Amino acid sequence: MTTRAGFVALIGEPNAGKSTLLNRMVGAKVSIVTHKVQTTRTRIRGIAMAGETQIIFVDTPGLFRPRRRLDRAMVAAAWTGAADAEIVVLLIEAHRGLTEGGKAVIQTLKDRAIEGQRVALAINKIDKVKAEALLRLTEEVNALYPFEETFLISAERGHGTEHLKEWLAQSLPEGPWLYPEDQIADLPLRMIAAEMTREKLTLRLHQELPYELTVETEAWEDRPDGSTKIDQIIYVARDGHKGIVLGHKGETVKTIGQQARAEISTFLDRPVHLFLTVKVRENWLNESERYTEMGLDFRDGHA
């Protein structure tokens, strides 16, 4: 039996559908998916099996022009993730076309070209445009970069994703699997659980404070009865934000806690007792420990 294994980096602008594609490929929810841009902060590795091939996906933060320290660290993490991979897949949204941001990403791909690295193009959300527009976009993007293959997909609906998965499986190098066969992510469960809670917060409070909060799992206890007790802290930047997260008589945080508990419980396949605490840390966006907890390098955020 010939086994193959390797890393595939999914890159693109924010909201291009990288997390949705990762979850589709892996067959489970390992990456936070929201309608807000820049929600993926860490290089989440989702692990998919395709025949005798183990495909390890690196889900990178969306590439954009960074303004704050956190933004800069996220963009640095994205390009580091791409550099570490055998294959890079650039995602572009069909209905948005080739934006200025997309051109900038392609230019950086050219500038950072790594010998031997294979680069493919995946045009996502193809159900949102007509065939002629899709053909024009495919030609336009391929004129800017010599992509090895182009895939037309809908990550949300699953169109074309199996074809992409098969190509990835055949294109990765021969070698032993890097993870146990039944493992689907190499992030610690503590971090995945924190991301799930952050997703619920982002979906509920995206108007008020999308990026001004983070979640950390403070304690984790697997109990003898088969359940798990999880204590998490929601850090916000200002006192006023604490009130928004808590809501009237604590109703908002209670609802978020129930939603997060249900999802974490499904993911772990066991009962979960989730306890959320909201704390104000005015400067959390500039604390190195918060970055380490998110899997980012604090030093990458310097101006």
Short mmCIF file of N, CA, C and O in Angstrom, two decimals, residues 15 33-37 39 198-213 244-245 252 256:
data_model
loop_
_atom_site.label_atom_id
_atom_site.label_comp_id
_atom_site.label_asym_id
_atom_site.label_seq_id
_atom_site.Cartn_x
_atom_site.Cartn_y
_atom_site.Cartn_z
N ASN A 15 -13.33 36.05 3.83
CA ASN A 15 -14.68 35.65 3.40
C ASN A 15 -14.73 34.93 2.06
O ASN A 15 -15.80 34.80 1.47
N VAL A 33 -16.85 29.53 11.20
CA VAL A 33 -17.44 30.08 9.97
C VAL A 33 -18.48 31.13 10.35
O VAL A 33 -19.50 30.82 10.96
N THR A 34 -18.21 32.38 10.00
CA THR A 34 -19.20 33.43 10.26
C THR A 34 -19.27 34.32 9.03
O THR A 34 -18.46 34.20 8.11
N HIS A 35 -20.21 35.23 9.05
CA HIS A 35 -20.35 36.15 7.92
C HIS A 35 -19.47 37.38 8.08
O HIS A 35 -19.46 38.25 7.22
N LYS A 36 -18.77 37.47 9.20
CA LYS A 36 -17.85 38.58 9.37
C LYS A 36 -16.51 38.20 8.76
O LYS A 36 -16.08 37.06 8.83
N VAL A 37 -15.84 39.18 8.15
CA VAL A 37 -14.53 38.89 7.58
C VAL A 37 -13.51 38.72 8.72
O VAL A 37 -13.75 39.13 9.85
N THR A 39 -12.45 36.23 10.53
CA THR A 39 -12.77 35.52 11.77
C THR A 39 -11.76 34.42 12.09
O THR A 39 -11.63 34.03 13.23
N ARG A 198 -16.35 31.70 20.47
CA ARG A 198 -16.11 33.00 19.83
C ARG A 198 -16.99 33.15 18.59
O ARG A 198 -17.46 34.25 18.27
N GLU A 199 -17.22 32.04 17.89
CA GLU A 199 -18.10 32.10 16.72
C GLU A 199 -19.51 32.54 17.12
O GLU A 199 -20.12 33.39 16.47
N LYS A 200 -20.02 31.97 18.21
CA LYS A 200 -21.37 32.33 18.66
C LYS A 200 -21.41 33.81 19.06
O LYS A 200 -22.39 34.51 18.77
N LEU A 201 -20.37 34.29 19.72
CA LEU A 201 -20.29 35.70 20.10
C LEU A 201 -20.27 36.59 18.86
O LEU A 201 -20.96 37.62 18.79
N THR A 202 -19.47 36.20 17.87
CA THR A 202 -19.33 36.99 16.65
C THR A 202 -20.65 37.07 15.89
O THR A 202 -21.06 38.13 15.42
N LEU A 203 -21.33 35.93 15.80
CA LEU A 203 -22.62 35.92 15.09
C LEU A 203 -23.66 36.78 15.79
O LEU A 203 -24.44 37.48 15.16
N ARG A 204 -23.65 36.76 17.12
CA ARG A 204 -24.66 37.48 17.90
C ARG A 204 -24.35 38.98 17.99
O ARG A 204 -25.25 39.82 17.97
N LEU A 205 -23.05 39.30 18.11
CA LEU A 205 -22.67 40.70 18.42
C LEU A 205 -21.88 41.35 17.29
O LEU A 205 -21.18 42.32 17.52
N HIS A 206 -22.02 40.84 16.06
CA HIS A 206 -21.14 41.32 15.00
C HIS A 206 -21.31 42.81 14.71
O HIS A 206 -20.39 43.46 14.23
N GLN A 207 -22.46 43.37 15.01
CA GLN A 207 -22.63 44.82 14.77
C GLN A 207 -21.84 45.63 15.79
O GLN A 207 -21.22 46.62 15.46
N GLU A 208 -21.90 45.18 17.06
CA GLU A 208 -21.34 46.00 18.13
C GLU A 208 -19.82 45.88 18.29
O GLU A 208 -19.12 46.88 18.36
N LEU A 209 -19.32 44.64 18.38
CA LEU A 209 -17.88 44.52 18.65
C LEU A 209 -17.30 43.25 18.03
O LEU A 209 -16.97 42.30 18.71
N PRO A 210 -17.15 43.25 16.72
CA PRO A 210 -16.71 42.03 16.05
C PRO A 210 -15.31 41.54 16.44
O PRO A 210 -15.11 40.36 16.63
N TYR A 211 -14.34 42.45 16.52
CA TYR A 211 -12.96 41.99 16.73
C TYR A 211 -12.42 42.37 18.10
O TYR A 211 -11.28 42.12 18.40
N GLU A 212 -13.24 43.02 18.90
CA GLU A 212 -12.74 43.53 20.17
C GLU A 212 -12.88 42.51 21.30
O GLU A 212 -12.86 42.87 22.45
N LEU A 213 -13.05 41.24 20.94
CA LEU A 213 -13.15 40.24 22.00
C LEU A 213 -12.41 38.98 21.60
O LEU A 213 -12.18 38.70 20.44
N ILE A 244 -22.49 44.77 26.88
CA ILE A 244 -23.06 44.28 25.61
C ILE A 244 -23.03 42.74 25.58
O ILE A 244 -24.00 42.10 25.20
N VAL A 245 -21.90 42.17 26.00
CA VAL A 245 -21.77 40.71 26.00
C VAL A 245 -22.73 40.08 27.01
O VAL A 245 -23.38 39.07 26.73
N THR A 252 -27.93 37.71 27.18
CA THR A 252 -27.12 37.49 25.97
C THR A 252 -26.07 36.43 26.18
O THR A 252 -25.95 35.46 25.41
N ILE A 256 -25.68 32.69 24.42
CA ILE A 256 -24.42 32.33 23.73
C ILE A 256 -23.83 31.08 24.37
O ILE A 256 -23.37 30.16 23.68
#
